[in-house]
Short mmCIF file of C-alpha atoms in Angstrom, two decimals:
data_model
loop_
_atom_site.label_atom_id
_atom_site.label_comp_id
_atom_site.label_asym_id
_atom_site.label_seq_id
_atom_site.Cartn_x
_atom_site.Cartn_y
_atom_site.Cartn_z
CA MET A 1 -25.09 -17.06 -0.44
CA HIS A 2 -22.50 -19.57 0.73
CA THR A 3 -23.96 -22.77 2.20
CA VAL A 4 -22.35 -24.98 4.83
CA VAL A 5 -23.49 -28.61 4.85
CA VAL A 6 -23.31 -30.31 8.25
CA GLY A 7 -22.60 -34.04 8.26
CA THR A 8 -21.73 -36.56 10.93
CA SER A 9 -17.96 -36.07 11.01
CA GLY A 10 -17.66 -32.51 12.25
CA VAL A 11 -17.02 -29.19 10.55
CA THR A 12 -14.02 -26.99 9.78
CA ALA A 13 -12.88 -23.70 11.27
CA SER A 14 -13.72 -22.08 7.94
CA ASP A 15 -17.28 -23.39 8.26
CA VAL A 16 -17.60 -21.84 11.71
CA LEU A 17 -16.33 -18.47 10.50
CA ALA A 18 -18.62 -18.57 7.47
CA VAL A 19 -21.70 -19.10 9.64
CA ALA A 20 -20.70 -16.92 12.60
CA ARG A 21 -19.31 -13.95 10.71
CA GLY A 22 -20.36 -14.42 7.10
CA GLY A 23 -24.01 -15.33 7.59
CA ALA A 24 -23.66 -18.54 5.57
CA ARG A 25 -26.71 -20.79 5.29
CA VAL A 26 -26.73 -24.16 7.00
CA GLU A 27 -28.03 -27.44 5.58
CA LEU A 28 -28.15 -30.92 7.08
CA SER A 29 -26.70 -33.73 4.97
CA ALA A 30 -28.77 -36.84 4.26
CA GLU A 31 -26.15 -38.78 6.21
CA ALA A 32 -26.69 -36.56 9.27
CA VAL A 33 -30.47 -36.91 9.10
CA ALA A 34 -30.14 -40.71 8.93
CA ALA A 35 -27.73 -40.74 11.88
CA LEU A 36 -30.08 -38.53 13.91
CA ALA A 37 -33.00 -40.87 13.24
CA ALA A 38 -30.99 -43.98 14.11
CA ALA A 39 -29.76 -42.56 17.40
CA ARG A 40 -33.25 -41.39 18.27
CA GLU A 41 -34.59 -44.92 17.87
CA ILE A 42 -32.11 -46.07 20.52
CA VAL A 43 -33.19 -43.34 22.93
CA ASP A 44 -36.88 -44.07 22.34
CA ALA A 45 -36.29 -47.76 23.07
CA LEU A 46 -34.51 -46.96 26.32
CA ALA A 47 -37.21 -44.47 27.30
CA ALA A 48 -39.82 -47.21 26.98
CA LYS A 49 -38.02 -49.47 29.47
CA PRO A 50 -38.55 -49.30 33.24
CA ASP A 51 -34.80 -49.10 33.98
CA PRO A 52 -33.56 -45.54 34.72
CA VAL A 53 -31.09 -44.08 32.19
CA TYR A 54 -29.27 -40.83 32.97
CA GLY A 55 -30.57 -37.93 30.92
CA VAL A 56 -33.41 -40.00 29.48
CA SER A 57 -35.46 -40.96 32.51
CA THR A 58 -33.61 -39.33 35.42
CA GLY A 59 -32.91 -35.90 36.78
CA PHE A 60 -29.61 -34.13 36.14
CA GLY A 61 -26.41 -33.35 38.00
CA ALA A 62 -26.81 -33.84 41.73
CA LEU A 63 -30.48 -34.75 41.07
CA ALA A 64 -29.61 -37.71 38.83
CA THR A 65 -30.75 -40.25 41.39
CA ARG A 66 -34.44 -39.49 40.84
CA HIS A 67 -36.27 -41.65 38.32
CA ILE A 68 -38.71 -39.58 36.24
CA SER A 69 -42.00 -41.10 35.13
CA GLN A 70 -42.97 -40.93 31.44
CA GLU A 71 -45.71 -38.35 31.92
CA LEU A 72 -43.21 -35.89 33.46
CA ARG A 73 -40.33 -36.29 31.00
CA ALA A 74 -41.37 -33.60 28.51
CA GLN A 75 -41.76 -31.21 31.44
CA LEU A 76 -38.33 -32.28 32.70
CA GLN A 77 -36.69 -31.33 29.39
CA ARG A 78 -38.47 -27.98 29.26
CA ASN A 79 -37.57 -27.30 32.86
CA ILE A 80 -33.87 -27.96 32.41
CA VAL A 81 -33.74 -25.40 29.62
CA ARG A 82 -35.73 -22.79 31.52
CA SER A 83 -33.85 -23.23 34.79
CA HIS A 84 -30.43 -23.31 33.17
CA ALA A 85 -31.09 -20.13 31.15
CA ALA A 86 -29.81 -18.16 34.13
CA GLY A 87 -27.20 -15.92 32.53
CA MET A 88 -26.58 -12.36 33.67
CA GLY A 89 -24.65 -9.33 32.52
CA PRO A 90 -24.09 -7.75 29.11
CA ARG A 91 -25.20 -9.46 25.92
CA VAL A 92 -22.67 -11.64 24.15
CA GLU A 93 -21.77 -10.64 20.59
CA ARG A 94 -23.92 -11.93 17.72
CA GLU A 95 -21.00 -13.77 16.08
CA VAL A 96 -20.31 -15.67 19.30
CA VAL A 97 -23.93 -16.79 19.63
CA ARG A 98 -24.06 -17.92 16.00
CA ALA A 99 -20.85 -19.90 16.47
CA LEU A 100 -22.26 -21.40 19.67
CA MET A 101 -25.49 -22.51 17.95
CA PHE A 102 -23.72 -23.85 14.87
CA LEU A 103 -21.24 -25.90 16.88
CA ARG A 104 -24.01 -27.40 19.00
CA LEU A 105 -25.78 -28.33 15.76
CA LYS A 106 -22.53 -29.93 14.60
CA THR A 107 -22.49 -32.25 17.63
CA VAL A 108 -26.21 -32.96 17.37
CA CYS A 109 -25.69 -34.07 13.76
CA SER A 110 -22.97 -36.53 14.80
CA GLY A 111 -25.64 -39.04 15.70
CA HIS A 112 -24.33 -39.42 19.24
CA THR A 113 -26.87 -37.24 21.06
CA GLY A 114 -30.24 -38.89 20.44
CA VAL A 115 -31.90 -35.66 19.28
CA ARG A 116 -34.66 -35.99 16.67
CA PRO A 117 -33.98 -34.76 13.11
CA GLU A 118 -36.71 -32.12 13.39
CA VAL A 119 -34.95 -30.47 16.35
CA ALA A 120 -31.70 -30.26 14.38
CA GLN A 121 -33.58 -28.81 11.41
CA THR A 122 -35.13 -26.15 13.63
CA MET A 123 -31.66 -25.18 14.82
CA ALA A 124 -30.58 -24.75 11.20
CA ASP A 125 -33.76 -22.81 10.40
CA VAL A 126 -33.15 -20.35 13.24
CA LEU A 127 -29.58 -19.73 12.04
CA ASN A 128 -30.74 -19.29 8.47
CA ALA A 129 -33.43 -16.83 9.52
CA GLY A 130 -30.82 -14.62 11.18
CA ILE A 131 -32.44 -15.03 14.59
CA THR A 132 -29.88 -14.70 17.39
CA PRO A 133 -30.91 -15.62 20.96
CA VAL A 134 -29.93 -13.20 23.70
CA VAL A 135 -27.02 -14.78 25.60
CA HIS A 136 -25.40 -13.13 28.61
CA GLU A 137 -21.77 -12.72 29.63
CA TYR A 138 -21.93 -14.68 32.90
CA GLY A 139 -23.28 -18.13 33.63
CA SER A 140 -20.82 -20.71 32.29
CA LEU A 141 -18.19 -22.50 34.37
CA GLY A 142 -16.95 -24.36 31.28
CA CYS A 143 -17.90 -27.77 32.61
CA SER A 144 -20.94 -29.80 31.71
CA GLY A 145 -20.31 -27.48 28.79
CA ASP A 146 -21.36 -23.87 28.42
CA LEU A 147 -24.65 -24.59 30.15
CA ALA A 148 -26.22 -21.17 30.65
CA PRO A 149 -25.26 -19.75 27.21
CA LEU A 150 -26.51 -22.87 25.42
CA SER A 151 -29.69 -22.84 27.52
CA HIS A 152 -30.56 -19.35 26.32
CA CYS A 153 -30.20 -20.64 22.75
CA ALA A 154 -32.33 -23.71 23.46
CA LEU A 155 -34.95 -21.48 25.09
CA ALA A 156 -35.34 -19.58 21.82
CA LEU A 157 -35.87 -22.87 19.95
CA MET A 158 -38.80 -23.45 22.31
CA GLY A 159 -40.18 -20.03 21.40
CA GLU A 160 -39.34 -18.53 24.77
CA GLY A 161 -37.00 -15.81 25.96
CA ASP A 162 -35.65 -12.98 23.84
CA ALA A 163 -33.75 -12.94 20.57
CA GLU A 164 -32.37 -10.45 18.09
CA GLY A 165 -33.99 -10.45 14.67
CA PRO A 166 -32.13 -9.98 11.40
CA ASP A 167 -32.93 -6.26 11.70
CA GLY A 168 -30.94 -6.06 14.94
CA VAL A 169 -34.00 -5.46 17.12
CA VAL A 170 -34.46 -7.62 20.25
CA ARG A 171 -37.94 -9.09 20.56
CA PRO A 172 -39.65 -12.13 22.09
CA ALA A 173 -38.25 -15.24 20.42
CA GLY A 174 -41.73 -16.67 19.83
CA GLU A 175 -42.68 -13.67 17.69
CA LEU A 176 -39.54 -13.98 15.59
CA LEU A 177 -40.05 -17.72 15.02
CA ALA A 178 -43.65 -17.11 13.95
CA GLU A 179 -42.65 -14.37 11.50
CA HIS A 180 -40.23 -16.77 9.80
CA GLY A 181 -42.61 -19.73 9.78
CA ILE A 182 -40.58 -21.72 12.30
CA LYS A 183 -42.50 -23.96 14.67
CA PRO A 184 -41.15 -24.00 18.24
CA VAL A 185 -39.76 -27.37 19.29
CA GLU A 186 -41.44 -29.53 21.90
CA LEU A 187 -38.58 -31.29 23.60
CA ARG A 188 -38.68 -35.02 24.34
CA GLU A 189 -36.45 -37.36 26.37
CA LYS A 190 -32.78 -36.33 26.50
CA GLU A 191 -33.20 -33.46 24.02
CA GLY A 192 -33.06 -30.62 26.52
CA LEU A 193 -29.88 -32.00 28.02
CA ALA A 194 -28.33 -32.61 24.59
CA LEU A 195 -28.86 -28.96 23.61
CA LEU A 196 -26.99 -27.68 26.67
CA ASN A 197 -24.04 -29.97 27.21
CA GLY A 198 -21.07 -28.81 25.13
CA THR A 199 -17.93 -26.71 24.86
CA ASP A 200 -19.38 -24.84 21.89
CA GLY A 201 -19.10 -21.29 23.20
CA MET A 202 -15.47 -21.50 24.21
CA LEU A 203 -14.60 -23.38 21.00
CA GLY A 204 -16.34 -20.82 18.79
CA MET A 205 -14.48 -17.99 20.49
CA LEU A 206 -11.19 -19.88 20.13
CA ILE A 207 -11.71 -20.29 16.39
CA MET A 208 -12.54 -16.61 15.91
CA ALA A 209 -9.60 -15.52 18.07
CA LEU A 210 -7.24 -17.64 15.99
CA ALA A 211 -8.53 -16.03 12.80
CA ASP A 212 -8.02 -12.55 14.26
CA LEU A 213 -4.60 -13.37 15.70
CA ASP A 214 -3.42 -14.71 12.37
CA THR A 215 -3.88 -11.22 10.92
CA LEU A 216 -2.50 -9.53 14.04
CA TYR A 217 0.72 -11.54 14.10
CA LYS A 218 1.39 -10.60 10.48
CA SER A 219 0.55 -7.00 11.36
CA ALA A 220 2.97 -7.11 14.30
CA ASP A 221 5.75 -8.36 12.02
CA VAL A 222 5.06 -5.36 9.79
CA THR A 223 5.05 -2.77 12.58
CA ALA A 224 8.19 -4.30 14.09
CA ALA A 225 9.89 -3.91 10.72
CA LEU A 226 8.68 -0.31 10.42
CA SER A 227 10.01 0.48 13.89
CA LEU A 228 13.38 -1.15 13.08
CA GLU A 229 13.53 1.00 9.97
CA ALA A 230 12.55 4.19 11.81
CA LEU A 231 15.24 3.50 14.44
CA LEU A 232 17.89 2.99 11.73
CA GLY A 233 18.34 -0.57 12.93
CA THR A 234 20.01 -3.45 11.17
CA ASP A 235 18.19 -6.14 9.23
CA LYS A 236 21.20 -8.48 9.44
CA VAL A 237 19.62 -10.18 12.49
CA LEU A 238 16.78 -11.33 10.23
CA ALA A 239 19.00 -13.43 7.97
CA PRO A 240 17.49 -16.89 7.36
CA GLU A 241 20.69 -18.70 8.32
CA LEU A 242 20.52 -17.23 11.83
CA HIS A 243 17.00 -18.53 12.36
CA ALA A 244 17.74 -21.88 10.78
CA ILE A 245 20.05 -22.77 13.68
CA ARG A 246 17.16 -22.29 16.12
CA PRO A 247 14.44 -23.92 14.04
CA HIS A 248 11.23 -22.78 15.69
CA PRO A 249 8.80 -22.45 12.74
CA GLY A 250 7.09 -19.29 13.98
CA GLN A 251 10.38 -17.50 14.55
CA GLY A 252 11.55 -18.23 11.02
CA ALA A 253 8.25 -17.04 9.57
CA SER A 254 8.28 -13.76 11.52
CA ALA A 255 11.89 -13.03 10.54
CA ALA A 256 11.09 -13.75 6.90
CA ASN A 257 8.11 -11.38 7.03
CA MET A 258 10.19 -8.57 8.54
CA LEU A 259 12.94 -9.08 5.99
CA ALA A 260 10.40 -8.94 3.16
CA VAL A 261 9.00 -5.64 4.45
CA LEU A 262 12.48 -4.10 4.76
CA LYS A 263 13.74 -5.14 1.33
CA GLY A 264 15.15 -2.12 -0.49
CA SER A 265 15.21 0.21 2.54
CA GLN A 266 17.80 2.98 2.79
CA LEU A 267 17.13 3.42 6.51
CA THR A 268 18.53 0.13 7.80
CA GLY A 269 22.15 -0.51 8.74
CA HIS A 270 23.19 2.93 10.05
CA HIS A 271 24.75 1.60 13.26
CA GLN A 272 28.02 3.47 12.81
CA ASP A 273 26.56 6.87 11.91
CA ASP A 274 26.35 9.79 14.35
CA ALA A 275 25.17 7.58 17.23
CA PRO A 276 27.17 4.36 16.86
CA ARG A 277 25.97 1.14 18.49
CA VAL A 278 26.96 -2.50 18.33
CA GLN A 279 23.47 -3.99 18.20
CA ASP A 280 19.81 -3.06 18.50
CA ALA A 281 17.78 -3.32 21.70
CA TYR A 282 15.97 -6.54 22.46
CA SER A 283 12.56 -5.14 21.52
CA VAL A 284 13.89 -4.68 17.98
CA ARG A 285 16.44 -7.48 17.68
CA CYS A 286 14.30 -10.17 19.33
CA ALA A 287 11.03 -9.31 17.61
CA PRO A 288 10.98 -12.57 15.56
CA GLN A 289 11.70 -14.67 18.62
CA VAL A 290 8.78 -13.23 20.60
CA ALA A 291 6.28 -13.07 17.76
CA GLY A 292 7.46 -16.47 16.57
CA ALA A 293 6.80 -18.08 19.93
CA GLY A 294 3.27 -16.69 19.76
CA ARG A 295 2.83 -18.12 16.29
CA ASP A 296 3.88 -21.55 17.53
CA THR A 297 1.41 -21.21 20.39
CA MET A 298 -1.28 -20.53 17.80
CA ALA A 299 -0.28 -23.67 15.91
CA HIS A 300 -0.84 -25.75 19.05
CA ALA A 301 -4.16 -24.02 19.69
CA ARG A 302 -5.28 -24.80 16.12
CA LEU A 303 -4.51 -28.47 16.68
CA VAL A 304 -6.69 -28.48 19.80
CA ALA A 305 -9.47 -26.65 17.94
CA GLU A 306 -9.36 -29.14 15.06
CA ARG A 307 -9.66 -32.06 17.46
CA GLU A 308 -12.58 -30.42 19.23
CA LEU A 309 -14.27 -29.67 15.90
CA ALA A 310 -14.12 -33.39 15.12
CA SER A 311 -15.60 -34.29 18.52
CA ALA A 312 -19.11 -35.13 19.66
CA VAL A 313 -19.39 -33.48 23.06
CA ASP A 314 -22.44 -34.55 25.05
CA ASN A 315 -23.39 -36.50 28.15
CA PRO A 316 -24.65 -39.15 27.98
CA VAL A 317 -23.77 -40.18 24.43
CA VAL A 318 -25.34 -42.73 22.10
CA LEU A 319 -22.73 -45.24 20.90
CA PRO A 320 -22.95 -47.20 17.62
CA ASP A 321 -23.53 -50.48 19.49
CA GLY A 322 -26.71 -49.06 21.05
CA ARG A 323 -25.33 -48.20 24.48
CA VAL A 324 -26.08 -44.82 26.07
CA GLU A 325 -23.16 -44.04 28.35
CA SER A 326 -22.26 -41.22 30.72
CA ASN A 327 -18.85 -39.62 30.24
CA GLY A 328 -16.78 -36.53 31.03
CA ASN A 329 -16.08 -35.29 27.52
CA PHE A 330 -17.91 -32.04 28.22
CA HIS A 331 -15.04 -30.84 30.45
CA GLY A 332 -13.52 -27.77 28.83
CA ALA A 333 -9.92 -28.18 30.00
CA PRO A 334 -8.33 -28.83 26.56
CA VAL A 335 -9.90 -25.70 25.09
CA ALA A 336 -9.51 -23.59 28.23
CA TYR A 337 -5.76 -24.18 28.44
CA VAL A 338 -5.04 -22.95 24.91
CA LEU A 339 -7.36 -19.96 25.33
CA ASP A 340 -5.28 -18.93 28.32
CA PHE A 341 -2.02 -19.70 26.52
CA LEU A 342 -3.03 -17.42 23.65
CA ALA A 343 -3.79 -14.60 26.10
CA VAL A 344 -0.26 -14.96 27.55
CA ALA A 345 1.32 -14.82 24.09
CA ALA A 346 -0.83 -11.87 23.03
CA ALA A 347 0.14 -9.94 26.18
CA ASP A 348 3.83 -10.45 25.46
CA LEU A 349 3.43 -9.39 21.84
CA GLY A 350 1.68 -6.23 22.99
CA SER A 351 4.40 -5.61 25.56
CA ILE A 352 7.27 -5.77 23.07
CA ALA A 353 5.38 -3.54 20.61
CA GLU A 354 4.90 -0.91 23.33
CA ARG A 355 8.63 -0.97 24.14
CA ARG A 356 9.44 -0.21 20.50
CA THR A 357 6.97 2.68 20.50
CA ASP A 358 8.52 4.11 23.66
CA ARG A 359 11.96 3.89 22.06
CA LEU A 360 10.72 5.82 19.00
CA LEU A 361 9.49 8.63 21.28
CA ASP A 362 12.57 8.93 23.53
CA LYS A 363 15.13 11.31 22.02
CA ASN A 364 17.89 9.60 24.01
CA ARG A 365 17.22 6.24 22.34
CA SER A 366 15.65 7.09 18.97
CA HIS A 367 18.89 7.96 17.14
CA GLY A 368 18.04 11.46 16.01
CA LEU A 369 14.26 11.62 16.06
CA PRO A 370 12.59 14.61 17.79
CA PRO A 371 11.25 14.10 21.33
CA PHE A 372 7.87 12.29 21.23
CA LEU A 373 7.97 12.77 17.44
CA ALA A 374 6.62 16.27 18.13
CA ASP A 375 6.62 19.06 15.57
CA ASP A 376 7.92 21.68 18.06
CA ALA A 377 8.80 19.80 21.24
CA GLY A 378 7.67 21.73 24.31
CA VAL A 379 4.99 23.60 22.45
CA ASP A 380 3.80 20.27 21.05
CA SER A 381 3.52 17.04 23.05
CA GLY A 382 3.52 14.85 19.96
CA LEU A 383 2.65 11.23 20.65
CA MET A 384 3.44 11.32 24.38
CA ILE A 385 -0.08 10.39 25.49
CA ALA A 386 -0.65 7.95 22.64
CA GLN A 387 2.11 5.92 24.30
CA TYR A 388 0.33 6.29 27.66
CA THR A 389 -2.76 4.78 26.06
CA GLN A 390 -0.66 1.97 24.65
CA ALA A 391 0.93 1.37 28.06
CA ALA A 392 -2.50 1.23 29.71
CA LEU A 393 -3.61 -1.36 27.17
CA VAL A 394 -0.48 -3.43 27.80
CA SER A 395 -1.05 -3.30 31.54
CA GLU A 396 -4.62 -4.51 31.04
CA MET A 397 -3.39 -7.34 28.82
CA LYS A 398 -1.03 -8.51 31.55
CA ARG A 399 -4.01 -8.83 33.89
CA LEU A 400 -5.95 -10.67 31.18
CA ALA A 401 -3.03 -13.10 30.83
CA VAL A 402 -3.70 -14.52 34.30
CA PRO A 403 -5.10 -17.97 33.45
CA ALA A 404 -8.78 -18.59 34.12
CA SER A 405 -8.22 -22.34 33.74
CA ALA A 406 -6.04 -22.43 36.86
CA ASP A 407 -9.18 -21.68 38.83
CA SER A 408 -12.05 -23.99 39.71
CA ILE A 409 -15.15 -23.51 41.83
CA PRO A 410 -17.43 -26.36 42.93
CA SER A 411 -21.07 -26.42 41.88
CA SER A 412 -24.18 -28.61 41.85
CA ALA A 413 -23.88 -29.77 45.44
CA MET A 414 -20.28 -30.91 44.81
CA GLN A 415 -21.28 -33.23 41.95
CA GLU A 416 -19.55 -30.86 39.55
CA ASP A 417 -16.60 -30.28 41.85
CA HIS A 418 -13.95 -29.38 39.28
CA VAL A 419 -14.66 -27.05 36.38
CA SER A 420 -12.58 -25.59 33.53
CA MET A 421 -13.60 -21.91 33.47
CA GLY A 422 -13.07 -22.13 29.70
CA TRP A 423 -15.86 -19.68 28.89
CA SER A 424 -14.15 -17.09 31.11
CA ALA A 425 -10.83 -17.80 29.40
CA ALA A 426 -12.50 -17.21 26.03
CA ARG A 427 -14.18 -13.99 27.08
CA LYS A 428 -10.95 -12.45 28.35
CA LEU A 429 -9.08 -13.57 25.24
CA ARG A 430 -11.56 -11.63 23.10
CA THR A 431 -10.75 -8.52 25.12
CA ALA A 432 -7.03 -9.24 24.80
CA VAL A 433 -7.33 -9.54 21.02
CA ASP A 434 -9.13 -6.19 20.86
CA ASN A 435 -6.45 -4.56 22.99
CA LEU A 436 -3.62 -6.08 20.95
CA THR A 437 -5.16 -4.59 17.82
CA ARG A 438 -5.08 -1.14 19.42
CA ILE A 439 -1.49 -1.59 20.62
CA ILE A 440 -0.30 -2.55 17.13
CA ALA A 441 -2.23 0.39 15.69
CA ILE A 442 -0.40 2.80 17.98
CA GLU A 443 2.99 1.35 17.00
CA LEU A 444 1.96 1.71 13.37
CA TYR A 445 1.00 5.33 13.99
CA ALA A 446 4.32 6.12 15.66
CA ALA A 447 6.54 4.18 13.25
CA THR A 448 5.04 5.67 10.08
CA ARG A 449 5.40 9.19 11.49
CA ALA A 450 9.00 8.46 12.51
CA ILE A 451 9.91 7.15 9.05
CA GLU A 452 8.47 10.28 7.44
CA LEU A 453 10.63 12.39 9.78
CA ARG A 454 13.79 10.67 8.44
CA GLU A 455 14.27 13.19 5.67
CA GLY A 456 16.75 12.32 2.93
CA LEU A 457 16.44 8.55 3.44
CA THR A 458 14.08 6.44 1.35
CA PRO A 459 12.07 3.74 3.12
CA ALA A 460 11.49 0.27 1.72
CA PRO A 461 8.85 0.03 -1.03
CA ALA A 462 6.62 -2.01 1.28
CA SER A 463 6.95 0.62 4.01
CA GLN A 464 6.11 3.36 1.55
CA ALA A 465 3.02 1.41 0.48
CA VAL A 466 1.91 1.23 4.11
CA ILE A 467 2.44 4.96 4.64
CA GLU A 468 0.44 5.84 1.54
CA ALA A 469 -2.38 3.46 2.44
CA VAL A 470 -2.64 4.54 6.07
CA ARG A 471 -2.65 8.22 5.09
CA ALA A 472 -5.39 7.52 2.56
CA ALA A 473 -7.34 5.84 5.38
CA GLY A 474 -7.44 9.11 7.32
CA VAL A 475 -4.44 8.69 9.60
CA GLN A 476 -2.55 11.97 9.39
CA GLY A 477 1.23 12.30 9.25
CA PRO A 478 3.71 14.56 11.07
CA GLY A 479 2.69 18.09 12.08
CA PRO A 480 1.58 20.24 14.99
CA ASP A 481 -0.50 18.75 17.79
CA ARG A 482 -4.09 17.90 16.94
CA PHE A 483 -6.97 15.88 18.34
CA LEU A 484 -5.31 12.44 18.36
CA ALA A 485 -8.22 10.10 19.14
CA PRO A 486 -9.66 10.15 15.58
CA ASP A 487 -6.22 9.33 14.14
CA LEU A 488 -5.80 6.44 16.55
CA ALA A 489 -9.30 5.16 15.78
CA ALA A 490 -8.53 5.25 12.06
CA ALA A 491 -5.25 3.39 12.64
CA ASP A 492 -7.11 0.80 14.72
CA ALA A 493 -9.62 0.22 11.91
CA PHE A 494 -6.77 0.00 9.40
CA VAL A 495 -5.17 -2.84 11.37
CA ARG A 496 -8.43 -4.52 12.48
CA GLU A 497 -9.79 -4.75 8.94
CA GLY A 498 -6.58 -6.24 7.56
CA HIS A 499 -5.61 -3.24 5.44
CA LEU A 500 -2.10 -3.10 6.90
CA VAL A 501 -1.33 -6.63 5.75
CA THR A 502 -2.98 -5.99 2.39
CA ALA A 503 -0.85 -2.87 1.80
CA VAL A 504 2.37 -4.76 2.50
CA GLU A 505 1.40 -7.80 0.45
CA SER A 506 0.73 -5.57 -2.55
CA VAL A 507 4.53 -5.20 -2.65
CA THR A 508 5.91 -8.33 -0.99
CA GLY A 509 3.39 -10.96 -1.99
CA PRO A 510 1.75 -13.15 0.68
CA LEU A 511 3.29 -12.96 4.14
CA GLN A 512 3.84 -16.13 6.13
#
């Protein structure tokens, strides 16, 4: 099994995906263990002094003015975890919780939190045992970190609350720890606070969304090319020299991908046939510009994610010179903004894909295709309601594109009076990514059927490879009306699992 070693300088997006989705094992480097021990010595020294230090010998948030005596400090750390584990609503996905835990461990291992090495090792042990704390949908405002979600994880380290075992069954966390020989942690000064105070949930969801969107943007280039082909459009607008004079990197990459898919097609360039036209509609002609802008948005979001992955997000933090200082680095604004930006771009990509599908189904704009791609229009409805489903998904994505980060709601007796709502931005982006997958799947379904209805014209080799692969995956071709939901589900899985990109790349080589 793949092993990810956590040091003091952060981790990579690939590391996060390996742990969250691939079940990779986690080990602490010797450097990290040494840094943990050194920072803990500083915290212990401060804890022994009579002077109050936030997070070490005081309360938290609006209660930070109270000095806590030594005999109550262990109780204080337990209490902050218990009281902050106040989430509600549906359970969050296992991969999100694993990313959340791993990223908190990443910050702990930076040596800036003051957590003891044995606490960090327990975090790694829980991940390696496949134990996943139950975390709920609601509870984070994205400031002071993802407090409630991280608290549910910290609660499991203490042997309290519920968790899912490697068998997928939810049980008391204490039972699961005991079965795997893991001793529950007994938190000391600052440790409870250090386990709760980070942007780890929203960052983990950003990293996974970027991985999914990378595949989806390639998939959208493919379905746009298939729709252009099915509509007998022209590929001249994809020429590299046209995109070189407007040098947005994403636009050039999308155009190059579409051109690669269409290479060798006999369907393109029929503008002066029976239904002459000067140029294709925007949804076809401007596909690289829209998808390209989304790609460039992703590039910015990756830069933000990389910076956050290299960060130690906690409050207060232990500095190399021995100071323990309060700060505002836990504020989720940098991550929240790009999560929202990605939802806007995804909504627009879904919108343009739906417009192409609608064009394929409209006999007045499809240049010779049957109404709704039906076998016997009137008797058969064809893909009429598949487009309704796609339109409903697009409408939902427009609502999801409303930025969460533009909102703020005061909390903690106005001490935390401006929050990022980054967790909410991340949760809605996950829904948007799911919906975008379905939208692209419906365009794929319509475009492949339309190409097959163009009798006497040979599609591009890459298009033919897609048609063969998607039919082999259980997505049926043209014919009389049938129960459509299974076909659409199979098309969704084909896109979601990356098979669409794989089919094209078997002909074109790697897409950009």
